Amino acid sequence: QKALKGETVIYVNNFDMKDGKNKFFEIRYTPFIEKNQVTGVIILSQDITATKLSEINLIKAKEEAEIANRLKSEFLANMSHEIRTPMNAILEFSEILKDKVGNNPIILDYLSGIQKSGKNLINLINDILDLAKIEAGRLEIVYSPVNLLTLIQEVKQIFTLQTSNKKNQF
């Protein structure tokens, strides 16, 4: 009726075929116009099964990717908590040991290395969580000054043990 009134109408239908398969067809009803008057309807159909199945698979893949992304974010949040708790204990115990060992500079240096490495690990965990926030569009950037000399000294302290074990100089 709409095509007879001059409107092109498009339908997509799913048909059960005699061979037991389902096929999608696009059916287009186009007005046939003679002498500025609609005198009939042209009906065209096209098998769009491959396109429709690709569309369905794409939607399914998108949903699965969203589920995987949500699960990844939940995993990161849980792992963050599971790593932070023992790391905070390590940092607290190393602080207690610093008070107990006296003035032995070598042991104090080792304990200081433990603390700096632990804090760096917690910062790394925070960075990983920031990635999840970036993906969710919820990251707020906060700029802060950095003491370059302190940063270089911390890096040196982290790698000094490894380089000396390999007989290298840092």
PDB file of C-alpha atoms in Angstrom:
ATOM      1  CA  GLN A   1       0.000   0.000   0.000  1.00  0.00           C
ATOM      2  CA  LYS A   2       2.826   2.416   0.829  1.00  0.00           C
ATOM      3  CA  ALA A   3       4.560   1.707  -2.491  1.00  0.00           C
ATOM      4  CA  LEU A   4       1.296   2.339  -4.353  1.00  0.00           C
ATOM      5  CA  LYS A   5       1.170   5.719  -2.606  1.00  0.00           C
ATOM      6  CA  GLY A   6       4.632   6.584  -3.988  1.00  0.00           C
ATOM      7  CA  GLU A   7       6.887   5.527  -1.099  1.00  0.00           C
ATOM      8  CA  THR A   8       9.822   3.110  -1.463  1.00  0.00           C
ATOM      9  CA  VAL A   9       9.633   0.445   1.234  1.00  0.00           C
ATOM     10  CA  ILE A  10      12.435  -1.905   2.280  1.00  0.00           C
ATOM     11  CA  TYR A  11      11.978  -4.964   4.486  1.00  0.00           C
ATOM     12  CA  VAL A  12      14.504  -7.505   5.745  1.00  0.00           C
ATOM     13  CA  ASN A  13      13.003 -10.910   6.427  1.00  0.00           C
ATOM     14  CA  ASN A  14      14.384 -14.242   7.581  1.00  0.00           C
ATOM     15  CA  PHE A  15      13.018 -17.194   5.623  1.00  0.00           C
ATOM     16  CA  ASP A  16      13.204 -20.917   6.364  1.00  0.00           C
ATOM     17  CA  MET A  17      14.254 -22.594   3.136  1.00  0.00           C
ATOM     18  CA  LYS A  18      13.170 -26.056   1.989  1.00  0.00           C
ATOM     19  CA  ASP A  19      16.695 -27.391   2.627  1.00  0.00           C
ATOM     20  CA  GLY A  20      16.326 -26.464   6.312  1.00  0.00           C
ATOM     21  CA  LYS A  21      18.601 -23.409   6.166  1.00  0.00           C
ATOM     22  CA  ASN A  22      17.622 -19.876   7.110  1.00  0.00           C
ATOM     23  CA  LYS A  23      18.285 -17.049   4.683  1.00  0.00           C
ATOM     24  CA  PHE A  24      17.918 -13.317   5.015  1.00  0.00           C
ATOM     25  CA  PHE A  25      16.411 -11.369   2.135  1.00  0.00           C
ATOM     26  CA  GLU A  26      16.066  -7.665   1.574  1.00  0.00           C
ATOM     27  CA  ILE A  27      12.804  -6.982  -0.220  1.00  0.00           C
ATOM     28  CA  ARG A  28      12.392  -3.598  -1.854  1.00  0.00           C
ATOM     29  CA  TYR A  29       9.019  -2.272  -3.031  1.00  0.00           C
ATOM     30  CA  THR A  30       9.519   0.643  -5.402  1.00  0.00           C
ATOM     31  CA  PRO A  31       6.669   2.620  -6.986  1.00  0.00           C
ATOM     32  CA  PHE A  32       6.422   2.264 -10.783  1.00  0.00           C
ATOM     33  CA  ILE A  33       5.639   5.694 -12.160  1.00  0.00           C
ATOM     34  CA  GLU A  34       4.206   6.384 -15.630  1.00  0.00           C
ATOM     35  CA  LYS A  35       3.194   9.876 -16.735  1.00  0.00           C
ATOM     36  CA  ASN A  36       3.718  11.251 -13.204  1.00  0.00           C
ATOM     37  CA  GLN A  37       1.377   8.681 -11.731  1.00  0.00           C
ATOM     38  CA  VAL A  38       2.016   5.478  -9.756  1.00  0.00           C
ATOM     39  CA  THR A  39       0.702   2.664 -11.893  1.00  0.00           C
ATOM     40  CA  GLY A  40       2.294  -0.294 -10.146  1.00  0.00           C
ATOM     41  CA  VAL A  41       5.034  -1.595  -7.881  1.00  0.00           C
ATOM     42  CA  ILE A  42       8.430  -3.073  -8.717  1.00  0.00           C
ATOM     43  CA  ILE A  43       9.464  -5.736  -6.216  1.00  0.00           C
ATOM     44  CA  LEU A  44      13.128  -6.699  -5.945  1.00  0.00           C
ATOM     45  CA  SER A  45      14.593  -9.169  -3.511  1.00  0.00           C
ATOM     46  CA  GLN A  46      18.223  -9.812  -2.713  1.00  0.00           C
ATOM     47  CA  ASP A  47      19.828 -12.555  -0.633  1.00  0.00           C
ATOM     48  CA  ILE A  48      21.735 -10.720   2.135  1.00  0.00           C
ATOM     49  CA  THR A  49      22.424 -13.765   4.299  1.00  0.00           C
ATOM     50  CA  ALA A  50      26.223 -13.375   4.248  1.00  0.00           C
ATOM     51  CA  THR A  51      26.003  -9.669   5.146  1.00  0.00           C
ATOM     52  CA  LYS A  52      23.441 -10.280   7.887  1.00  0.00           C
ATOM     53  CA  LEU A  53      25.448 -13.147   9.408  1.00  0.00           C
ATOM     54  CA  SER A  54      28.581 -10.978   9.382  1.00  0.00           C
ATOM     55  CA  GLU A  55      26.618  -8.245  11.150  1.00  0.00           C
ATOM     56  CA  ILE A  56      25.328 -10.714  13.755  1.00  0.00           C
ATOM     57  CA  ASN A  57      28.855 -12.095  14.309  1.00  0.00           C
ATOM     58  CA  LEU A  58      30.261  -8.576  14.648  1.00  0.00           C
ATOM     59  CA  ILE A  59      27.653  -7.695  17.297  1.00  0.00           C
ATOM     60  CA  LYS A  60      28.417 -10.951  19.137  1.00  0.00           C
ATOM     61  CA  ALA A  61      32.187 -10.285  18.984  1.00  0.00           C
ATOM     62  CA  LYS A  62      31.655  -6.740  20.292  1.00  0.00           C
ATOM     63  CA  GLU A  63      29.592  -8.040  23.217  1.00  0.00           C
ATOM     64  CA  GLU A  64      32.250 -10.664  24.007  1.00  0.00           C
ATOM     65  CA  ALA A  65      34.991  -8.005  23.864  1.00  0.00           C
ATOM     66  CA  GLU A  66      33.033  -5.783  26.248  1.00  0.00           C
ATOM     67  CA  ILE A  67      32.611  -8.704  28.667  1.00  0.00           C
ATOM     68  CA  ALA A  68      36.342  -9.521  28.424  1.00  0.00           C
ATOM     69  CA  ASN A  69      37.239  -5.871  29.043  1.00  0.00           C
ATOM     70  CA  ARG A  70      34.967  -5.731  32.096  1.00  0.00           C
ATOM     71  CA  LEU A  71      36.468  -8.965  33.451  1.00  0.00           C
ATOM     72  CA  LYS A  72      39.980  -7.596  32.863  1.00  0.00           C
ATOM     73  CA  SER A  73      39.140  -4.440  34.802  1.00  0.00           C
ATOM     74  CA  GLU A  74      37.696  -6.499  37.658  1.00  0.00           C
ATOM     75  CA  PHE A  75      40.802  -8.706  37.641  1.00  0.00           C
ATOM     76  CA  LEU A  76      43.104  -5.679  37.772  1.00  0.00           C
ATOM     77  CA  ALA A  77      41.165  -4.198  40.675  1.00  0.00           C
ATOM     78  CA  ASN A  78      41.262  -7.497  42.596  1.00  0.00           C
ATOM     79  CA  MET A  79      44.941  -8.126  41.873  1.00  0.00           C
ATOM     80  CA  SER A  80      45.751  -4.589  42.907  1.00  0.00           C
ATOM     81  CA  HIS A  81      44.256  -5.232  46.319  1.00  0.00           C
ATOM     82  CA  GLU A  82      45.925  -8.649  46.609  1.00  0.00           C
ATOM     83  CA  ILE A  83      49.365  -7.186  45.813  1.00  0.00           C
ATOM     84  CA  ARG A  84      49.010  -3.972  47.820  1.00  0.00           C
ATOM     85  CA  THR A  85      48.212  -5.707  51.105  1.00  0.00           C
ATOM     86  CA  PRO A  86      51.430  -7.772  51.358  1.00  0.00           C
ATOM     87  CA  MET A  87      53.485  -4.955  49.802  1.00  0.00           C
ATOM     88  CA  ASN A  88      52.313  -2.543  52.500  1.00  0.00           C
ATOM     89  CA  ALA A  89      53.286  -5.154  55.117  1.00  0.00           C
ATOM     90  CA  ILE A  90      56.765  -5.429  53.562  1.00  0.00           C
ATOM     91  CA  LEU A  91      57.138  -1.645  53.645  1.00  0.00           C
ATOM     92  CA  GLU A  92      55.994  -1.447  57.258  1.00  0.00           C
ATOM     93  CA  PHE A  93      58.291  -4.287  58.394  1.00  0.00           C
ATOM     94  CA  SER A  94      61.260  -2.736  56.596  1.00  0.00           C
ATOM     95  CA  GLU A  95      60.551   0.536  58.415  1.00  0.00           C
ATOM     96  CA  ILE A  96      60.483  -1.332  61.759  1.00  0.00           C
ATOM     97  CA  LEU A  97      63.765  -3.071  60.871  1.00  0.00           C
ATOM     98  CA  LYS A  98      65.361   0.297  60.071  1.00  0.00           C
ATOM     99  CA  ASP A  99      64.667   1.355  63.644  1.00  0.00           C
ATOM    100  CA  LYS A 100      66.067  -1.926  65.062  1.00  0.00           C
ATOM    101  CA  VAL A 101      69.355  -2.320  63.138  1.00  0.00           C
ATOM    102  CA  GLY A 102      71.074   0.764  64.435  1.00  0.00           C
ATOM    103  CA  ASN A 103      73.547   2.642  62.272  1.00  0.00           C
ATOM    104  CA  ASN A 104      74.834  -0.123  59.988  1.00  0.00           C
ATOM    105  CA  PRO A 105      74.956   1.786  56.666  1.00  0.00           C
ATOM    106  CA  ILE A 106      74.915  -1.335  54.472  1.00  0.00           C
ATOM    107  CA  ILE A 107      71.803  -2.794  56.093  1.00  0.00           C
ATOM    108  CA  LEU A 108      70.125   0.629  56.161  1.00  0.00           C
ATOM    109  CA  ASP A 109      70.894   0.979  52.464  1.00  0.00           C
ATOM    110  CA  TYR A 110      69.361  -2.460  51.761  1.00  0.00           C
ATOM    111  CA  LEU A 111      66.248  -1.594  53.749  1.00  0.00           C
ATOM    112  CA  SER A 112      65.998   1.727  51.966  1.00  0.00           C
ATOM    113  CA  GLY A 113      66.216  -0.176  48.668  1.00  0.00           C
ATOM    114  CA  ILE A 114      63.405  -2.492  49.780  1.00  0.00           C
ATOM    115  CA  GLN A 115      61.235   0.496  50.648  1.00  0.00           C
ATOM    116  CA  LYS A 116      61.918   2.344  47.401  1.00  0.00           C
ATOM    117  CA  SER A 117      61.326  -0.770  45.314  1.00  0.00           C
ATOM    118  CA  GLY A 118      58.105  -1.462  47.205  1.00  0.00           C
ATOM    119  CA  LYS A 119      56.886   2.084  46.644  1.00  0.00           C
ATOM    120  CA  ASN A 120      57.810   1.772  42.967  1.00  0.00           C
ATOM    121  CA  LEU A 121      55.801  -1.449  42.753  1.00  0.00           C
ATOM    122  CA  ILE A 122      52.787   0.255  44.310  1.00  0.00           C
ATOM    123  CA  ASN A 123      53.194   3.104  41.797  1.00  0.00           C
ATOM    124  CA  LEU A 124      53.317   0.528  38.999  1.00  0.00           C
ATOM    125  CA  ILE A 125      50.084  -1.005  40.272  1.00  0.00           C
ATOM    126  CA  ASN A 126      48.541   2.481  40.295  1.00  0.00           C
ATOM    127  CA  ASP A 127      49.709   2.997  36.704  1.00  0.00           C
ATOM    128  CA  ILE A 128      48.087  -0.272  35.627  1.00  0.00           C
ATOM    129  CA  LEU A 129      44.852   0.809  37.285  1.00  0.00           C
ATOM    130  CA  ASP A 130      45.169   4.149  35.490  1.00  0.00           C
ATOM    131  CA  LEU A 131      45.155   2.233  32.192  1.00  0.00           C
ATOM    132  CA  ALA A 132      41.802   0.748  33.163  1.00  0.00           C
ATOM    133  CA  LYS A 133      40.589   4.267  34.038  1.00  0.00           C
ATOM    134  CA  ILE A 134      41.783   5.557  30.652  1.00  0.00           C
ATOM    135  CA  GLU A 135      39.797   2.832  28.898  1.00  0.00           C
ATOM    136  CA  ALA A 136      36.734   3.776  30.938  1.00  0.00           C
ATOM    137  CA  GLY A 137      37.273   7.488  30.241  1.00  0.00           C
ATOM    138  CA  ARG A 138      37.598   8.295  33.955  1.00  0.00           C
ATOM    139  CA  LEU A 139      41.268   9.234  34.343  1.00  0.00           C
ATOM    140  CA  GLU A 140      42.044  12.650  35.778  1.00  0.00           C
ATOM    141  CA  ILE A 141      45.574  13.864  35.016  1.00  0.00           C
ATOM    142  CA  VAL A 142      47.385  15.516  37.911  1.00  0.00           C
ATOM    143  CA  TYR A 143      50.706  17.204  37.178  1.00  0.00           C
ATOM    144  CA  SER A 144      53.339  17.266  39.906  1.00  0.00           C
ATOM    145  CA  PRO A 145      57.005  18.263  40.055  1.00  0.00           C
ATOM    146  CA  VAL A 146      59.713  15.596  39.987  1.00  0.00           C
ATOM    147  CA  ASN A 147      63.162  15.845  41.519  1.00  0.00           C
ATOM    148  CA  LEU A 148      65.311  14.414  38.735  1.00  0.00           C
ATOM    149  CA  LEU A 149      68.337  13.793  40.987  1.00  0.00           C
ATOM    150  CA  THR A 150      66.223  11.793  43.456  1.00  0.00           C
ATOM    151  CA  LEU A 151      64.680   9.808  40.591  1.00  0.00           C
ATOM    152  CA  ILE A 152      68.130   8.945  39.184  1.00  0.00           C
ATOM    153  CA  GLN A 153      69.390   7.927  42.638  1.00  0.00           C
ATOM    154  CA  GLU A 154      66.359   5.655  43.115  1.00  0.00           C
ATOM    155  CA  VAL A 155      66.936   4.011  39.742  1.00  0.00           C
ATOM    156  CA  LYS A 156      70.606   3.546  40.606  1.00  0.00           C
ATOM    157  CA  GLN A 157      69.745   1.954  43.938  1.00  0.00           C
ATOM    158  CA  ILE A 158      67.292  -0.443  42.287  1.00  0.00           C
ATOM    159  CA  PHE A 159      69.825  -1.653  39.723  1.00  0.00           C
ATOM    160  CA  THR A 160      73.058  -1.495  41.753  1.00  0.00           C
ATOM    161  CA  LEU A 161      72.641  -5.003  43.170  1.00  0.00           C
ATOM    162  CA  GLN A 162      71.892  -6.488  39.744  1.00  0.00           C
ATOM    163  CA  THR A 163      74.817  -4.753  38.070  1.00  0.00           C
ATOM    164  CA  SER A 164      77.276  -5.667  40.831  1.00  0.00           C
ATOM    165  CA  ASN A 165      76.166  -9.332  40.704  1.00  0.00           C
ATOM    166  CA  LYS A 166      77.067  -9.326  37.014  1.00  0.00           C
ATOM    167  CA  LYS A 167      80.381  -7.585  37.719  1.00  0.00           C
ATOM    168  CA  ASN A 168      79.185  -4.431  35.892  1.00  0.00           C
ATOM    169  CA  GLN A 169      79.495  -0.863  37.019  1.00  0.00           C
ATOM    170  CA  PHE A 170      76.373   1.286  37.053  1.00  0.00           C
TER     171      PHE A 170
END
